[in-house]
Coordinates of C-alpha atoms and ligand atoms in Angstrom, one line a residue:
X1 CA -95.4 207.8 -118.1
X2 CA -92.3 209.9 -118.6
X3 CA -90.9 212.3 -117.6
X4 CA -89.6 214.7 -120.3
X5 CA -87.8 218.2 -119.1
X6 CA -85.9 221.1 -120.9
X7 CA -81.7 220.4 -120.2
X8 CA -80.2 223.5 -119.9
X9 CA -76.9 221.9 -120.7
X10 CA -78.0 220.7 -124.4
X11 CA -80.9 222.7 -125.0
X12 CA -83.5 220.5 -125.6
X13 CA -86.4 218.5 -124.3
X14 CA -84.8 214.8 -122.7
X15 CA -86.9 212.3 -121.8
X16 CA -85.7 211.1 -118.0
X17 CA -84.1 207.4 -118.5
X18 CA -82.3 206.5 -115.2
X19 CA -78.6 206.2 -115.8
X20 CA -77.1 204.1 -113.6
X21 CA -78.1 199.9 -113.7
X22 CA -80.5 200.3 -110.2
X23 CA -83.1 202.2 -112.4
X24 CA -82.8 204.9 -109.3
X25 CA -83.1 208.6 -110.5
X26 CA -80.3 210.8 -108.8
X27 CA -80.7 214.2 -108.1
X28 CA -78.7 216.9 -107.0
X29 CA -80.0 219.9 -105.9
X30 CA -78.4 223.0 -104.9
X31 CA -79.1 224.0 -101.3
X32 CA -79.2 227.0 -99.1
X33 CA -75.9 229.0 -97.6
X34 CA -77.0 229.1 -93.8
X35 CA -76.3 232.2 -93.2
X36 CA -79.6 234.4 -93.5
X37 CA -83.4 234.2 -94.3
X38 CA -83.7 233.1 -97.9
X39 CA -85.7 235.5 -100.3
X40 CA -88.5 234.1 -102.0
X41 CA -86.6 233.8 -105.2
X42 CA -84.7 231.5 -103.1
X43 CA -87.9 229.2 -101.9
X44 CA -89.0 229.6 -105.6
X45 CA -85.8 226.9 -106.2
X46 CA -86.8 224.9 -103.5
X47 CA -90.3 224.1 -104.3
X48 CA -89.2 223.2 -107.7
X49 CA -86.3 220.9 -106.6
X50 CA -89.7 219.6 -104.5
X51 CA -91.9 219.8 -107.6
X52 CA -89.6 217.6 -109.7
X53 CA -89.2 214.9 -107.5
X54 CA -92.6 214.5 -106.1
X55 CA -93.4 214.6 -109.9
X56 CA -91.1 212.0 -111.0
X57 CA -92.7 209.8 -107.8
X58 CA -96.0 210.6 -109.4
X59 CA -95.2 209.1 -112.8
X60 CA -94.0 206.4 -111.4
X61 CA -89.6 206.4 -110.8
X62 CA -87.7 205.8 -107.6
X63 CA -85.6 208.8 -106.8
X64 CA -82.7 209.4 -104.4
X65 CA -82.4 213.1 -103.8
X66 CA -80.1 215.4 -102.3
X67 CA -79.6 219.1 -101.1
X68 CA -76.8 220.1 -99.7
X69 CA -76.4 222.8 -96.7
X70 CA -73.6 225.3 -97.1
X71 CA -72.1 226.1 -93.7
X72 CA -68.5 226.8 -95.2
X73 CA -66.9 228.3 -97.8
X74 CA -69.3 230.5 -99.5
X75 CA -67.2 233.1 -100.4
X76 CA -68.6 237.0 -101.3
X77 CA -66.6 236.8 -104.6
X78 CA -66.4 232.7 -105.1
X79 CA -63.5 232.6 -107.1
X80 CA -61.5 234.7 -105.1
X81 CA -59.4 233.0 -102.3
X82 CA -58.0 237.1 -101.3
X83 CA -61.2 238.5 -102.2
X84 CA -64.3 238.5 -100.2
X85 CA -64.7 236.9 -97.0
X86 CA -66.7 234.0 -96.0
X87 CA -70.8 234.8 -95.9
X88 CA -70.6 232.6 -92.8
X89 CA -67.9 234.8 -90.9
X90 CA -69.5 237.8 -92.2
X91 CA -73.0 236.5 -90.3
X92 CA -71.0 235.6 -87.5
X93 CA -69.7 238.8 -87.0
X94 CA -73.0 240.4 -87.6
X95 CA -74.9 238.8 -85.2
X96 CA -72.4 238.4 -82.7
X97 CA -72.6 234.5 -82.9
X98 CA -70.2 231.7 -83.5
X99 CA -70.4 230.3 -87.4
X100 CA -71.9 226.9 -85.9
X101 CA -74.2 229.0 -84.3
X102 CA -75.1 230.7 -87.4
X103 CA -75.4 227.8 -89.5
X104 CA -77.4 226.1 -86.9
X105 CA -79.8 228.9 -86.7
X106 CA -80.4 229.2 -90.3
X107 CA -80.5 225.5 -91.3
X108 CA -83.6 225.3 -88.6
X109 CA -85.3 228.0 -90.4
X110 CA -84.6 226.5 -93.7
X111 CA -86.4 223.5 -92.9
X112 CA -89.2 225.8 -91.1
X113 CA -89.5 226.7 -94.4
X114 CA -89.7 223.5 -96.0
X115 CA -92.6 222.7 -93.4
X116 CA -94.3 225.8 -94.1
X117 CA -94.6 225.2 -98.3
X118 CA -94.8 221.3 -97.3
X119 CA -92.1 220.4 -99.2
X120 CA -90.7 216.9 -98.6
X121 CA -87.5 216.5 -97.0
X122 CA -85.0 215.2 -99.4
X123 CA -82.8 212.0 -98.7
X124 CA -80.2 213.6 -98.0
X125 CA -78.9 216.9 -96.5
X126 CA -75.3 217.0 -96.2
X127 CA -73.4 219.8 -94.5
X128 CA -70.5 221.0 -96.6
X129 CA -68.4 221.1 -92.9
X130 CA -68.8 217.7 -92.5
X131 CA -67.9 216.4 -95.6
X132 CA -64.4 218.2 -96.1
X133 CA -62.2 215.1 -96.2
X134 CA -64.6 213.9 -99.5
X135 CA -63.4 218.1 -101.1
X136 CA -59.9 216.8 -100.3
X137 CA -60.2 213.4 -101.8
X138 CA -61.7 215.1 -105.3
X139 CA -58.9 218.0 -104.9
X140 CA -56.0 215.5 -104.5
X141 CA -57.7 214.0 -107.8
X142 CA -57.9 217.1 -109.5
X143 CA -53.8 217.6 -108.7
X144 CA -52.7 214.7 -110.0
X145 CA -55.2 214.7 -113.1
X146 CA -53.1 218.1 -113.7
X147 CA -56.5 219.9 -113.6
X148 CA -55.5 221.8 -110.6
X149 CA -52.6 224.2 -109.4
X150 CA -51.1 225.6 -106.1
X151 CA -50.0 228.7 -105.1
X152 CA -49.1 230.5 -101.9
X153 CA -52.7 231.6 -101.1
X154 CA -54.6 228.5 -101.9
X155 CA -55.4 225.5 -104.9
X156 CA -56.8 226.6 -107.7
X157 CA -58.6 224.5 -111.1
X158 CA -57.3 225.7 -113.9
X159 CA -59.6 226.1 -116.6
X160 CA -57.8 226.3 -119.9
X161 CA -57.3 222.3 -118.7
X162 CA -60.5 221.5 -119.2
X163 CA -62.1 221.5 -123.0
X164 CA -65.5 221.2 -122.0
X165 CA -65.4 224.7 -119.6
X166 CA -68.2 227.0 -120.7
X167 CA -70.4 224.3 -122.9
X168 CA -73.0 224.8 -119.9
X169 CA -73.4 228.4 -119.7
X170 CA -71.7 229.2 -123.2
X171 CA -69.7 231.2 -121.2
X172 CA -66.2 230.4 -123.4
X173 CA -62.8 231.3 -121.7
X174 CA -61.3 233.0 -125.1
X175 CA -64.1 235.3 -124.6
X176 CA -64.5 236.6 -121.8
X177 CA -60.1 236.2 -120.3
X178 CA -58.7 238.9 -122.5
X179 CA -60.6 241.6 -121.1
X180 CA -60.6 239.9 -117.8
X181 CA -56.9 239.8 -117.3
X182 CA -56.5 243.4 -115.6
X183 CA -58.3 241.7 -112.3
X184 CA -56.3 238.9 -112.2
X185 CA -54.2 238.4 -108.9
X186 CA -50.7 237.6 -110.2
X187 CA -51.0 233.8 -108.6
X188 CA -53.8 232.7 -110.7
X189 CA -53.2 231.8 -114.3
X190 CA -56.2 232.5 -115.9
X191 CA -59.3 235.0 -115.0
X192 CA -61.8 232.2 -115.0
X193 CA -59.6 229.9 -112.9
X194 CA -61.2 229.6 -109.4
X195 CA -60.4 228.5 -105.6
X196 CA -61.1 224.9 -104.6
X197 CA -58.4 225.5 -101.6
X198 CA -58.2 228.5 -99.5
X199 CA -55.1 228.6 -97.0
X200 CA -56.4 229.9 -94.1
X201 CA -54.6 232.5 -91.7
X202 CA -53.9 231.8 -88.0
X203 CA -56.8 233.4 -86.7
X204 CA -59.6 232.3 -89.3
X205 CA -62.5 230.7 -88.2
X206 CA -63.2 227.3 -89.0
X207 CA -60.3 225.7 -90.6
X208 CA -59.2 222.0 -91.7
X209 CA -55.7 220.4 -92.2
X210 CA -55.4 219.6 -95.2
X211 CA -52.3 218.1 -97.7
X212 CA -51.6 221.7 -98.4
X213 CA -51.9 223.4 -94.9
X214 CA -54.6 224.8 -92.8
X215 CA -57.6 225.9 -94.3
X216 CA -61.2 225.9 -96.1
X217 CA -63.0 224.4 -99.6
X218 CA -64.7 226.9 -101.9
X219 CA -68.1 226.8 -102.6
X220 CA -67.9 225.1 -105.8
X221 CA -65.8 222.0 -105.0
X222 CA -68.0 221.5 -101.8
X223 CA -71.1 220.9 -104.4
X224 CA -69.0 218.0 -106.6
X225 CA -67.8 216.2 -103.6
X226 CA -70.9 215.8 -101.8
X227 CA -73.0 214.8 -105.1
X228 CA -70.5 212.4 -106.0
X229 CA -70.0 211.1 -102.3
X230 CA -73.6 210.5 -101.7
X231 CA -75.1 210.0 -105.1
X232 CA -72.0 208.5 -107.1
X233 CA -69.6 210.3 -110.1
X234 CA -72.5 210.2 -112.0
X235 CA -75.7 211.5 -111.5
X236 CA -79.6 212.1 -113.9
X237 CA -80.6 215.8 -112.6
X238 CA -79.1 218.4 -111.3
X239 CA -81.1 221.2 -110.2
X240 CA -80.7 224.7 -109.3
X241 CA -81.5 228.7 -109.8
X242 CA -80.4 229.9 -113.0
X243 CA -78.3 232.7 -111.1
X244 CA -76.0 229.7 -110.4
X245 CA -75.4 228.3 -114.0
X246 CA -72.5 230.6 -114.3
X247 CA -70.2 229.9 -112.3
X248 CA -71.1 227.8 -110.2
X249 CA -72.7 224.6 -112.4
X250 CA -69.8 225.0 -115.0
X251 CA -67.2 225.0 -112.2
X252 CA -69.1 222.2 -111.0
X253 CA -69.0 220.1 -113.8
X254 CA -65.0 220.8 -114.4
X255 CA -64.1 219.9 -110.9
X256 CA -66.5 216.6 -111.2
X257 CA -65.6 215.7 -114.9
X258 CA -61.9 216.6 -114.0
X259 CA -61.5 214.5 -111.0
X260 CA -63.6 211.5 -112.4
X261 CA -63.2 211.5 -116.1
X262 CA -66.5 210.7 -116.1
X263 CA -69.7 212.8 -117.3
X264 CA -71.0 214.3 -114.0
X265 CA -75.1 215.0 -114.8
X266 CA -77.1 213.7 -117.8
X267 CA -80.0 216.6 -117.1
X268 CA -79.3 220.4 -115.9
X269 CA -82.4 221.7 -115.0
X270 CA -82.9 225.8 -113.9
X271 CA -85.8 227.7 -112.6
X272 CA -85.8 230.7 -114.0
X273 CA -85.4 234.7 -111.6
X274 CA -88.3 235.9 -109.7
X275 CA -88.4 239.3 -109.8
X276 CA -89.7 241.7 -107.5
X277 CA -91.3 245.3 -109.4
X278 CA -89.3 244.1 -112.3
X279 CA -86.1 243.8 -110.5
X280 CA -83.7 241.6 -108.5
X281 CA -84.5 241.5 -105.0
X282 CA -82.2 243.5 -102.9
X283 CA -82.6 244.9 -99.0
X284 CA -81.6 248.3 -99.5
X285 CA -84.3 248.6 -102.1
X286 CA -87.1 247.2 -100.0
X287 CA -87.5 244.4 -102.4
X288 CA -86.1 241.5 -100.6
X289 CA -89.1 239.7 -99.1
X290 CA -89.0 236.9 -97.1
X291 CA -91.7 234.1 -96.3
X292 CA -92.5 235.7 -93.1
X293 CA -93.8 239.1 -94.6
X294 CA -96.1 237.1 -96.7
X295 CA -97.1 235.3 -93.8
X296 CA -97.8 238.7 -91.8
X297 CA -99.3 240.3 -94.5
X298 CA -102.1 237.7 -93.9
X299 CA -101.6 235.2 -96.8
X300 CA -100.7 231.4 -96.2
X301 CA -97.6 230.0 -97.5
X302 CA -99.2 227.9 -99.4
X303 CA -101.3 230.7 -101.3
X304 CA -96.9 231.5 -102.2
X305 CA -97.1 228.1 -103.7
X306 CA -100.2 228.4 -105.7
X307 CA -98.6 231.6 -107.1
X308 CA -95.4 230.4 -108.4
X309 CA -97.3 227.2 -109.4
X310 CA -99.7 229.3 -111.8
X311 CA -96.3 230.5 -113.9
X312 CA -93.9 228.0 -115.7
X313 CA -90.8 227.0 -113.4
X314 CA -89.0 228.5 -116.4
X315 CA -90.0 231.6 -116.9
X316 CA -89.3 235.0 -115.2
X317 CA -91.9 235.3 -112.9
X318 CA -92.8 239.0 -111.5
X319 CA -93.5 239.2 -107.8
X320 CA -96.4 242.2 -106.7
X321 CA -98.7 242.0 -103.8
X322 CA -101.9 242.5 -105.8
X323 CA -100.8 239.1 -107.3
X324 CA -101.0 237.2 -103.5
X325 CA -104.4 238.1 -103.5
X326 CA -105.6 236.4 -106.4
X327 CA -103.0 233.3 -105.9
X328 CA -105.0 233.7 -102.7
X329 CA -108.0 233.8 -103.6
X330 CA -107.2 231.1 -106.1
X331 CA -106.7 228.1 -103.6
X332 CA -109.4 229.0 -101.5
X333 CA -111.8 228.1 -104.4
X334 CA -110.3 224.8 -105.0
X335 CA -110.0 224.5 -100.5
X336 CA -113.9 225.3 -100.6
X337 CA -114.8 223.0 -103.6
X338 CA -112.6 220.4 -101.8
X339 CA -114.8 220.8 -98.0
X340 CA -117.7 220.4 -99.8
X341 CA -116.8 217.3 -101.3
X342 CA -115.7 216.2 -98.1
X343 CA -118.6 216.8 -96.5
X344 CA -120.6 215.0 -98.7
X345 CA -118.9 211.7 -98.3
X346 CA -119.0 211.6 -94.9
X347 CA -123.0 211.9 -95.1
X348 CA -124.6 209.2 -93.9
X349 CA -127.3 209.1 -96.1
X350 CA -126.7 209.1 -99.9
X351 CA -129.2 211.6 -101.6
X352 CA -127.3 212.8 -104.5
X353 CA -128.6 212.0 -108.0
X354 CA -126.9 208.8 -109.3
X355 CA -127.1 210.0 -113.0
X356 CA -124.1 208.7 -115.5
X357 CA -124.4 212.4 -116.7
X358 CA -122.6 213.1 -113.5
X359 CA -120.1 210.5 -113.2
X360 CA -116.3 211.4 -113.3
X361 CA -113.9 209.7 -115.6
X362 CA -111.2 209.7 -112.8
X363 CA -109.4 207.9 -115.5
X364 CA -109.1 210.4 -117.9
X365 CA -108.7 213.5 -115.3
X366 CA -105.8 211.3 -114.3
X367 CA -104.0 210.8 -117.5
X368 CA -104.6 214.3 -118.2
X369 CA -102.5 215.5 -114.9
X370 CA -99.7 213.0 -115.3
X371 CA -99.4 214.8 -118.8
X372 CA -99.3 218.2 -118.0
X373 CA -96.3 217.4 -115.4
X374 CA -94.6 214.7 -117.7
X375 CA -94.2 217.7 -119.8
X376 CA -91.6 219.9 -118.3
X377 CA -93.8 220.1 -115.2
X378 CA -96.3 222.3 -116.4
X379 CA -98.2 223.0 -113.1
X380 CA -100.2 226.0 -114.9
X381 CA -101.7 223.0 -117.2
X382 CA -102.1 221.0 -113.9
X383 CA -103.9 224.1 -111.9
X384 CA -106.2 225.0 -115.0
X385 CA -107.4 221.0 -115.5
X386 CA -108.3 221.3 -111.2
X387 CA -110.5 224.5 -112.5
X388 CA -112.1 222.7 -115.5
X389 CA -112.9 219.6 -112.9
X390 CA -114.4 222.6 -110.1
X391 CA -116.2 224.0 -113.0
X392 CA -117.5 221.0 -113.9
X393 CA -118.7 219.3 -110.4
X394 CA -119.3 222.0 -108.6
X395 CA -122.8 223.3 -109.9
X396 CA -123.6 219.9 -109.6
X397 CA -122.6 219.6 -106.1
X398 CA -124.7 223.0 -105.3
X399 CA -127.5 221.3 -106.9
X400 CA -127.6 218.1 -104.8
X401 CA -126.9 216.2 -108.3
X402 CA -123.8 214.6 -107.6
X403 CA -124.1 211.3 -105.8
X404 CA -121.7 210.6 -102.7
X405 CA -119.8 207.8 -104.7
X406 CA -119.0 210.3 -107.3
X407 CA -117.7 212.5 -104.4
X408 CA -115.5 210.0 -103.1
X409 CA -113.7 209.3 -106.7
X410 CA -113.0 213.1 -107.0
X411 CA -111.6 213.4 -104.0
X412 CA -109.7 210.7 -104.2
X413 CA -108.7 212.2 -107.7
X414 CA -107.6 215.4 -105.6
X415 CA -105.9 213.4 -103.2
X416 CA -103.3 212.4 -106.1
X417 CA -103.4 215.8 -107.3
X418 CA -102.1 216.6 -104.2
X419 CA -99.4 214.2 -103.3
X420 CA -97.8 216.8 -106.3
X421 CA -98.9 220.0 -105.5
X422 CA -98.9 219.6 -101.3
X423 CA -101.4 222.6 -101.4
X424 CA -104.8 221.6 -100.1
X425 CA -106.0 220.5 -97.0
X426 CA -108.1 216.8 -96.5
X427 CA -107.4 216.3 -92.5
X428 CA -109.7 218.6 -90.5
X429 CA -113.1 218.3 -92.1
X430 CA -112.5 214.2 -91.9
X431 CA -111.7 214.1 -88.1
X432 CA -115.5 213.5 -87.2
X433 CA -118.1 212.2 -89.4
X434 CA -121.4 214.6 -89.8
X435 CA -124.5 212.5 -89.3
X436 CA -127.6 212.3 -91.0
X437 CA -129.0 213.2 -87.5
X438 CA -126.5 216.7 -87.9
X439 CA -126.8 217.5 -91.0
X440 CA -130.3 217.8 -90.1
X441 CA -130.1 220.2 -87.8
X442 CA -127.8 222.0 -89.7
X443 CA -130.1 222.6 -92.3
X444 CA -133.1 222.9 -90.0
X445 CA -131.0 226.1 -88.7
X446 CA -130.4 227.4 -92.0
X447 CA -134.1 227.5 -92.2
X448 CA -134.6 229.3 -88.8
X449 CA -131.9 231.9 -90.1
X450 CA -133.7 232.4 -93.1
X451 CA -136.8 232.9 -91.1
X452 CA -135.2 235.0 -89.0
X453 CA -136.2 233.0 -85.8
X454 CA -132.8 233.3 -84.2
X455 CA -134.1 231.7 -80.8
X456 CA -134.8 228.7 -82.6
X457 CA -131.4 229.0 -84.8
X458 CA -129.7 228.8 -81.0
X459 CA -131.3 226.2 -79.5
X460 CA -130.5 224.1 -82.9
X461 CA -127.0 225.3 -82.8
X462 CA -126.8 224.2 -78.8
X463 CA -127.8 220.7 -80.1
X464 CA -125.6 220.3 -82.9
X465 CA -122.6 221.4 -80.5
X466 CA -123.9 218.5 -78.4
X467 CA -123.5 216.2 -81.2
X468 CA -119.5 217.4 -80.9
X469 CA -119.6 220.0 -83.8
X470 CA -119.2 223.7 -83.8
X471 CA -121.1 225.5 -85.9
X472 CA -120.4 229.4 -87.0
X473 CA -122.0 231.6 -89.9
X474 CA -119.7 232.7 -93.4
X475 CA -120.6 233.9 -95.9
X476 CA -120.4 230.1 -97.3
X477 CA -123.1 229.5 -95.2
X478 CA -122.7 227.3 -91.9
X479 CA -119.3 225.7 -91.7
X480 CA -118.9 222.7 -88.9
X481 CA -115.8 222.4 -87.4
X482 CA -115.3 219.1 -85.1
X483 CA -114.8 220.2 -81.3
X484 CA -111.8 218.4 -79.7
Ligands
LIG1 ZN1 -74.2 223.8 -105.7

């Protein structure tokens, strides 16, 4: 099946067709600046980057991704080479560290991070520092392709050069420049032209040589260099926030197009803001929540994941609290219907009604996925077709009137689901196999609970923890839990 997705750049649905002759899907995918905890607006972009290429895996292509690391270069005012320091130096200074430091702290957390929503690692994770010589190579081409300009405080691209600036973000230079001009630094030509070279003083932190001096990349260059160093001059998708369509894609795309003369992505796709109360996140506000307060407010990560999953990646989704408890609630139904389904496959016995009533048509529940995600990724299609299966089974499950083969076709069903959504747990319930002999007792116990004969209720629990289980009382009922 394929995959078809809304391009930002044309503004219309595009069915995925690899580009280059090895049939390989390349994407690009904006990364983190290492220099503090991301926001959860942030991880919102990094599960999607996550969701697209686990969901092109699903339907079937071979992807190469990457997602770069910004250690350099990300400058408060990115256009600026005078204005705004480096967010790495500013760190630096704030924490009293070294930038490599910095950048090595954060760049662990990131991938904490990763771990926590169980997103897989891309191919590739280049750091911007390590790949300067590849900035200088697409700078030098930029020069000589007359795209780019040098004064005394750094290189700059020069956008009234290139025809195409603005068809991205619609952004058009004769717009915006007139107004513009007052902020201009008298070295740069136009108000839209940006840094790709920064000339760096004496005593500034990490600094390169370079054809034109001492000194650092921008931000945007550092994005066209490493896509086209590790994925080629042209790639199928490039990802990222919608925050960073303007300036950053479109700068991207004049620096790539410019230096190769060659289109630089065939697909933009942007996840839309997540707002927190209706706004922005920002600290002083108290809005700017991080993966860790979810986590200490008592939800999982993963319940995070369920959340953004329930809303389209394209639409503005609204962060409250009340909404973690429901995202929360949410995957523990489909956790819960999962352990009982586990549990009955590993029965020993077989006692469920074999009735073709019953029977799942993994088939069709399949197709069905593969379609909601084929279709811009819709993961709230996807979540509500894992509810109509849960509806479905799980009465019959209650009931005893689903057989244990039936059971093992729906979980492999979830299984796939899965592989996507990288939400539910399969590994603890499946460690150790419950007997006939324990399931027995375990249902014996129920009894003496209901009976209220709780010495009888111990002793049975004392044999079924000699039988290696553990067994406590939810309000699920008994749940066994393998002892190591
Ligand atoms: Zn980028």
């Amino acid at each position: 099946m394929k995959l078809r997705t809304w391009n930002t750049a044309t503004k219309e649905y595009t069915e995925v067709n690899p580009i280059n002759h090895d049939g390989i899907i390349r994407i690009y995918n904006c990364g983190p600046t290492v220099y503090s905890t991301p926001h959860i607006g942030n991880i919102r972009r990094f599960i999607v980057a996550d969701l697209l290429v686990k969901t092109l895996v699903h339907l079937g292509y071979t992807v190469r991704s990457v997602m770069n690391i910004t250690d350099v270069g990300h400058l408060m005012d990115s256009d600026h080479a005078e204005a705004g320091a480096d967010k790495m130096l500013i760190a630096a200074e704030r924490e009293k560290l070294t930038p490599e430091i910095i950048a090595a702290k954060y760049t662990q957390e990131f991938f904490a991070i990763l771990n926590q929503v169980r997103a897989e690692p891309a191919n590739f994770y280049p750091r911007a520092t390590m790949h300067v010589p590849a900035m200088i190579e697409v700078i030098k081409n930029l020069i000589s392709n007359g795209f780019a300009y040098e004064t005394n405080s750094g290189i700059y691209f020069d956008v009234t050069k290139f025809s195409n600036y603005g068809n991205l973000s619609g952004n058009t230079t004769a717009e915006v420049e007139p107004g513009a001009r007052i902020g201009i630094r008298e070295e740069k030509r136009h108000a839209f032209d940006f840094v790709l070279w920064v000339k760096a003083e004496k005593e500034h932190l990490m600094q390169w040589d370079s054809p034109w001096g001492r000194g650092y990349p921008g931000w945007h260059i550092e994005c066209s260099a490493m896509a086209q160093h590790l994925l080629g001059e042209s790639i199928d998708i490039h990802t990222g926030g919608i925050d960073n369509m303007f300036p950053h894609h479109e700068n991207e795309i004049a620096q790539s197009e410019g230096a190769s003369g060659k289109k630089f992505a065939n697909i933009w796709v942007h996840n839309e803001h997540l707002l927190v109360d209706g706004k922005k996140m920002a600290k002083s506000a108290g809005t700017f929540i991080t993966l860790d307060e979810i986590i200490k407010r008592g939800y999982s990560p993963l319940a995070f994941k369920f959340l953004l999953f329930q809303t389209h990646y394209r639409s503005k989704l609204n962060f409250i609290w009340s909404a973690m408890d429901s995202a929360s609630d949410g995957l523990k139904g489909i956790q819960n219907f999962v352990d009982k389904i586990i549990a009955l496959t590993v029965r020993e016995t077989d006692d469920g009604l074999l009735n073709s009533a019953n029977e799942i048509n993994s088939e069709e529940y399949s197709k069905k996925f593969a379609n909601a995600l084929a279709n811009d990724l819709g993961t709230p299609q996807a979540i509500a077709l894992v509810f109509e299966i849960i509806r479905k089974f799980n009465p019959l499950l209650e009931s005893n009137g689903l057989s244990k083969q039936e059971g093992i076709k729906i979980l492999e069903l979830f299984r796939s689901f899965d592989k996507v959504f990288g939400m539910i747990s399969f590994a603890e319930q499946e460690k150790t196999t419950v007997t006939k002999e324990v399931a027995d007792l375990v249902s014996m116990r129920e009894k003496a609970r209901q009976e209220k004969n709780y010495t009888l209720s111990d002793e049975l629990r004392k044999q079924i923890i000699d039988k290696g289980f553990d067994v406590k009382d939810s309000a699920n009922g008994q749940q066994l839990t393998p002892i190591k």
